[in-house]
Each structure stands twice: as C-alpha cells, then as structure tokens.
CSV table of N, CA and C in Angstrom, one decimal:
chain,number,residue,atom,x,y,z
A,23,MET,N,-51.5,3.5,47.1
A,23,MET,CA,-52.0,2.5,46.3
A,23,MET,C,-51.9,3.0,44.8
A,24,THR,N,-51.5,2.1,43.9
A,24,THR,CA,-51.3,2.5,42.5
A,24,THR,C,-52.6,2.3,41.8
A,25,PRO,N,-53.1,3.3,41.0
A,25,PRO,CA,-54.3,3.2,40.3
A,25,PRO,C,-54.2,2.0,39.3
A,26,HIS,N,-55.2,1.2,39.2
A,26,HIS,CA,-55.2,0.1,38.3
A,26,HIS,C,-54.9,0.4,36.9
A,27,LEU,N,-55.5,1.4,36.3
A,27,LEU,CA,-55.3,1.7,34.9
A,27,LEU,C,-53.9,2.1,34.5
A,28,LEU,N,-53.1,2.5,35.5
A,28,LEU,CA,-51.8,3.0,35.2
A,28,LEU,C,-50.7,2.0,35.4
A,29,VAL,N,-51.0,0.9,35.9
A,29,VAL,CA,-50.0,-0.1,36.3
A,29,VAL,C,-49.1,-0.6,35.2
A,30,LYS,N,-49.6,-0.7,34.0
A,30,LYS,CA,-48.9,-1.4,32.9
A,30,LYS,C,-48.4,-0.4,31.8
A,31,MET,N,-48.2,0.9,32.2
A,31,MET,CA,-47.7,1.8,31.2
A,31,MET,C,-46.2,1.6,30.9
A,32,ARG,N,-46.0,1.8,29.6
A,32,ARG,CA,-44.6,1.6,29.1
A,32,ARG,C,-44.2,3.0,28.5
A,33,PHE,N,-43.2,3.6,29.1
A,33,PHE,CA,-42.8,5.0,28.8
A,33,PHE,C,-41.6,5.1,27.9
A,34,LEU,N,-41.7,6.0,27.0
A,34,LEU,CA,-40.5,6.5,26.2
A,34,LEU,C,-40.3,7.9,26.6
A,35,LEU,N,-39.1,8.2,27.3
A,35,LEU,CA,-38.8,9.5,27.7
A,35,LEU,C,-37.7,10.1,26.8
A,36,VAL,N,-38.0,11.3,26.2
A,36,VAL,CA,-37.1,11.9,25.3
A,36,VAL,C,-36.7,13.3,25.9
A,37,ASP,N,-35.5,13.3,26.5
A,37,ASP,CA,-35.0,14.5,27.2
A,37,ASP,C,-33.5,14.5,27.2
A,38,ASP,N,-32.9,15.6,26.9
A,38,ASP,CA,-31.4,15.6,26.8
A,38,ASP,C,-30.8,16.1,28.2
A,39,ASP,N,-31.7,16.3,29.2
A,39,ASP,CA,-31.2,16.7,30.5
A,39,ASP,C,-31.3,15.6,31.5
A,40,GLU,N,-30.2,15.1,31.9
A,40,GLU,CA,-30.2,13.9,32.8
A,40,GLU,C,-30.9,14.1,34.1
A,41,ALA,N,-30.9,15.3,34.6
A,41,ALA,CA,-31.6,15.6,35.9
A,41,ALA,C,-33.1,15.5,35.6
A,42,ASP,N,-33.6,16.0,34.5
A,42,ASP,CA,-35.0,15.9,34.2
A,42,ASP,C,-35.4,14.4,33.9
A,43,GLN,N,-34.5,13.7,33.3
A,43,GLN,CA,-34.8,12.3,33.1
A,43,GLN,C,-35.0,11.6,34.4
A,44,TYR,N,-34.1,11.8,35.3
A,44,TYR,CA,-34.1,11.2,36.6
A,44,TYR,C,-35.4,11.6,37.4
A,45,MET,N,-35.8,12.9,37.3
A,45,MET,CA,-37.0,13.4,38.0
A,45,MET,C,-38.2,12.7,37.4
A,46,LEU,N,-38.3,12.6,36.1
A,46,LEU,CA,-39.5,12.0,35.5
A,46,LEU,C,-39.6,10.5,35.8
A,47,ARG,N,-38.5,9.8,35.8
A,47,ARG,CA,-38.5,8.4,36.1
A,47,ARG,C,-38.9,8.2,37.6
A,48,ARG,N,-38.4,9.0,38.5
A,48,ARG,CA,-38.8,8.8,39.9
A,48,ARG,C,-40.3,9.1,40.1
A,49,PHE,N,-40.8,10.1,39.4
A,49,PHE,CA,-42.2,10.5,39.5
A,49,PHE,C,-43.1,9.4,38.9
A,50,LEU,N,-42.7,8.8,37.8
A,50,LEU,CA,-43.6,7.9,37.1
A,50,LEU,C,-43.3,6.4,37.4
A,51,GLU,N,-42.3,6.1,38.2
A,51,GLU,CA,-42.0,4.8,38.6
A,51,GLU,C,-43.2,4.0,39.1
A,52,PRO,N,-44.0,4.5,40.0
A,52,PRO,CA,-45.1,3.7,40.5
A,52,PRO,C,-46.1,3.3,39.4
A,53,TYR,N,-46.1,3.9,38.3
A,53,TYR,CA,-47.1,3.7,37.2
A,53,TYR,C,-46.5,2.9,36.0
A,54,ALA,N,-45.3,2.6,36.1
A,54,ALA,CA,-44.6,2.1,34.9
A,54,ALA,C,-44.2,0.6,35.0
A,55,SER,N,-44.3,-0.1,33.9
A,55,SER,CA,-43.8,-1.4,33.8
A,55,SER,C,-42.4,-1.4,33.1
A,56,SER,N,-42.2,-0.3,32.3
A,56,SER,CA,-40.8,-0.2,31.7
A,56,SER,C,-40.6,1.3,31.3
A,57,PHE,N,-39.3,1.6,31.1
A,57,PHE,CA,-38.9,2.9,30.6
A,57,PHE,C,-37.8,2.7,29.6
A,58,ASP,N,-37.9,3.5,28.5
A,58,ASP,CA,-36.7,3.7,27.6
A,58,ASP,C,-36.5,5.2,27.6
A,59,THR,N,-35.2,5.6,27.8
A,59,THR,CA,-34.9,7.0,27.8
A,59,THR,C,-33.8,7.3,26.8
A,60,VAL,N,-34.1,8.3,26.0
A,60,VAL,CA,-33.2,8.7,25.0
A,60,VAL,C,-33.0,10.3,25.0
A,61,LYS,N,-31.9,10.8,24.4
A,61,LYS,CA,-31.7,12.2,24.5
A,61,LYS,C,-32.0,12.9,23.2
A,62,ARG,N,-32.3,12.2,22.1
A,62,ARG,CA,-32.5,12.8,20.8
A,62,ARG,C,-33.8,12.2,20.2
A,63,LEU,N,-34.4,13.1,19.4
A,63,LEU,CA,-35.7,12.7,18.7
A,63,LEU,C,-35.4,11.6,17.7
A,64,ASP,N,-34.3,11.6,17.0
A,64,ASP,CA,-34.0,10.5,16.0
A,64,ASP,C,-33.9,9.2,16.7
A,65,SER,N,-33.3,9.2,17.9
A,65,SER,CA,-33.2,7.9,18.7
A,65,SER,C,-34.6,7.4,19.1
A,66,ALA,N,-35.5,8.3,19.5
A,66,ALA,CA,-36.8,8.0,19.8
A,66,ALA,C,-37.6,7.4,18.6
A,67,LEU,N,-37.4,8.0,17.5
A,67,LEU,CA,-38.1,7.5,16.3
A,67,LEU,C,-37.6,6.1,15.9
A,68,GLU,N,-36.3,5.9,16.1
A,68,GLU,CA,-35.7,4.5,15.8
A,68,GLU,C,-36.3,3.5,16.8
A,69,LEU,N,-36.4,3.8,18.1
A,69,LEU,CA,-37.1,2.9,19.0
A,69,LEU,C,-38.5,2.6,18.6
A,70,CYS,N,-39.2,3.6,18.2
A,70,CYS,CA,-40.6,3.4,17.7
A,70,CYS,C,-40.7,2.5,16.5
A,71,ARG,N,-39.7,2.6,15.6
A,71,ARG,CA,-39.6,1.7,14.4
A,71,ARG,C,-39.3,0.3,14.8
A,72,ILE,N,-38.3,0.1,15.6
A,72,ILE,CA,-37.9,-1.3,15.9
A,72,ILE,C,-38.8,-2.0,17.0
A,73,ASN,N,-39.6,-1.2,17.7
A,73,ASN,CA,-40.5,-1.8,18.7
A,73,ASN,C,-41.9,-1.4,18.5
A,74,PRO,N,-42.5,-1.8,17.4
A,74,PRO,CA,-43.9,-1.4,17.2
A,74,PRO,C,-44.9,-1.8,18.3
A,75,GLU,N,-45.8,-0.9,18.6
A,75,GLU,CA,-46.8,-1.1,19.7
A,75,GLU,C,-46.2,-1.3,21.1
A,76,LYS,N,-44.9,-0.9,21.3
A,76,LYS,CA,-44.3,-1.2,22.6
A,76,LYS,C,-44.7,-0.1,23.6
A,77,TYR,N,-44.8,1.1,23.2
A,77,TYR,CA,-45.0,2.2,24.2
A,77,TYR,C,-46.4,2.6,24.4
A,78,THR,N,-46.8,2.9,25.7
A,78,THR,CA,-48.1,3.5,26.0
A,78,THR,C,-48.0,5.0,25.9
A,79,VAL,N,-46.9,5.6,26.4
A,79,VAL,CA,-46.8,7.0,26.5
A,79,VAL,C,-45.4,7.5,26.1
A,80,ALA,N,-45.3,8.5,25.3
A,80,ALA,CA,-44.0,9.1,25.0
A,80,ALA,C,-44.1,10.5,25.6
A,81,ILE,N,-43.0,10.9,26.4
A,81,ILE,CA,-42.9,12.2,26.9
A,81,ILE,C,-41.7,12.9,26.3
A,82,LEU,N,-42.0,14.0,25.6
A,82,LEU,CA,-40.9,14.7,24.8
A,82,LEU,C,-40.6,16.1,25.4
A,83,ASP,N,-39.4,16.4,25.5
A,83,ASP,CA,-38.9,17.7,26.0
A,83,ASP,C,-39.1,18.6,24.8
A,84,LEU,N,-39.8,19.7,24.9
A,84,LEU,CA,-40.0,20.7,23.8
A,84,LEU,C,-38.7,21.4,23.5
A,85,SER,N,-37.8,21.5,24.4
A,85,SER,CA,-36.6,22.3,24.2
A,85,SER,C,-35.3,21.5,23.9
A,86,LEU,N,-35.5,20.4,23.2
A,86,LEU,CA,-34.3,19.5,22.9
A,86,LEU,C,-33.3,20.3,22.1
A,87,GLU,N,-32.0,20.2,22.4
A,87,GLU,CA,-31.0,21.0,21.7
A,87,GLU,C,-30.8,20.6,20.2
A,88,ASP,N,-31.1,19.3,19.9
A,88,ASP,CA,-30.9,18.8,18.5
A,88,ASP,C,-32.1,19.1,17.6
A,89,SER,N,-33.1,19.8,18.0
A,89,SER,CA,-34.3,20.0,17.1
A,89,SER,C,-34.9,21.4,17.2
A,90,ARG,N,-35.6,21.7,16.2
A,90,ARG,CA,-36.4,22.9,16.1
A,90,ARG,C,-37.8,22.6,16.2
A,91,TRP,N,-38.7,23.6,16.4
A,91,TRP,CA,-40.1,23.3,16.6
A,91,TRP,C,-40.7,22.5,15.5
A,92,ASN,N,-40.4,22.9,14.2
A,92,ASN,CA,-41.0,22.2,13.1
A,92,ASN,C,-40.5,20.7,13.0
A,93,GLU,N,-39.2,20.5,13.4
A,93,GLU,CA,-38.7,19.1,13.4
A,93,GLU,C,-39.4,18.3,14.5
A,94,THR,N,-39.7,18.9,15.7
A,94,THR,CA,-40.4,18.3,16.7
A,94,THR,C,-41.8,17.9,16.3
A,95,LEU,N,-42.5,18.8,15.6
A,95,LEU,CA,-43.8,18.5,15.1
A,95,LEU,C,-43.8,17.3,14.1
A,96,GLN,N,-42.8,17.3,13.2
A,96,GLN,CA,-42.7,16.2,12.3
A,96,GLN,C,-42.4,14.9,13.0
A,97,SER,N,-41.6,15.0,14.0
A,97,SER,CA,-41.3,13.7,14.7
A,97,SER,C,-42.5,13.2,15.5
A,98,ILE,N,-43.3,14.1,16.0
A,98,ILE,CA,-44.6,13.7,16.6
A,98,ILE,C,-45.5,13.0,15.6
A,99,ARG,N,-45.6,13.6,14.4
A,99,ARG,CA,-46.4,12.9,13.4
A,99,ARG,C,-45.8,11.5,13.0
A,100,ASN,N,-44.5,11.4,12.9
A,100,ASN,CA,-43.9,10.1,12.6
A,100,ASN,C,-44.1,9.1,13.7
A,101,MET,N,-44.0,9.6,15.0
A,101,MET,CA,-44.2,8.7,16.1
A,101,MET,C,-45.7,8.2,16.1
A,102,ARG,N,-46.6,9.1,15.8
A,102,ARG,CA,-48.0,8.7,15.8
A,102,ARG,C,-48.3,7.7,14.7
A,103,ARG,N,-47.6,7.9,13.5
A,103,ARG,CA,-47.8,6.9,12.4
A,103,ARG,C,-47.2,5.6,12.8
A,104,LEU,N,-46.1,5.5,13.5
A,104,LEU,CA,-45.5,4.3,13.8
A,104,LEU,C,-46.2,3.6,15.0
A,105,GLN,N,-46.7,4.3,15.9
A,105,GLN,CA,-47.4,3.8,17.1
A,105,GLN,C,-48.6,4.5,17.4
A,106,PRO,N,-49.7,4.3,16.6
A,106,PRO,CA,-50.9,5.1,16.7
A,106,PRO,C,-51.6,5.0,18.0
A,107,LYS,N,-51.4,4.0,18.8
A,107,LYS,CA,-52.1,3.9,20.1
A,107,LYS,C,-51.3,4.6,21.2
A,108,MET,N,-50.1,5.1,21.0
A,108,MET,CA,-49.3,5.7,22.0
A,108,MET,C,-49.8,7.2,22.2
A,109,HIS,N,-49.8,7.5,23.5
A,109,HIS,CA,-50.1,8.9,23.9
A,109,HIS,C,-48.8,9.7,23.9
A,110,ILE,N,-48.9,10.9,23.4
A,110,ILE,CA,-47.6,11.7,23.3
A,110,ILE,C,-47.9,13.0,24.1
A,111,VAL,N,-46.9,13.2,25.1
A,111,VAL,CA,-47.0,14.4,25.9
A,111,VAL,C,-45.7,15.3,25.6
A,112,VAL,N,-45.9,16.5,25.3
A,112,VAL,CA,-44.8,17.4,25.0
A,112,VAL,C,-44.8,18.4,26.2
A,113,CYS,N,-43.6,18.5,26.8
A,113,CYS,CA,-43.5,19.5,27.9
A,113,CYS,C,-42.2,20.2,27.9
C-alpha cells in the first residue's frame, strides 16, 4: 500500500549516470506522480525556472561531472530561491 502523503510527489532527478537514474526511478515510482530527469545542474535550474512550483522533491547527485562542490551549493541556493517549497536531497 502506498502511503497517502507520498502519492502526489513530483520529482526532479539530477544525475549523469543512467543506471542511477533508472534505479532511483524504479525505487520512487510508487510515490511519484511525475519525474523529470536531467544530467546537468544547469538543465535542472532551467526546469525550475520554466516550471515554478512544479517539483516536490529534487534529488541531486553530489558527484556530477559538470560541477564542483561550490557550484553545487550555489545551484541548491538558486533552486531553493526558484522553488522555495521544494525539498532538496543531495546524495
């Protein structure tokens, strides 16, 4: 049975590894109403800009090839500014 509070989550997955994307989608599928998956932080920020208030949760890969730690932190700040209600998980 799917927990009631998790039924309508809208996920933004940011991971450059397709195997990890697949694993996360399979794991989260029972709790999601939608997924958007991107491989780069700049793509994630663009989705947050053009889809205000769309996402419930963003899951970011800490070891993205196109970013450094300080860039990831700045991206998290920008995502929070664009979608203040969104939960952000960095793994």
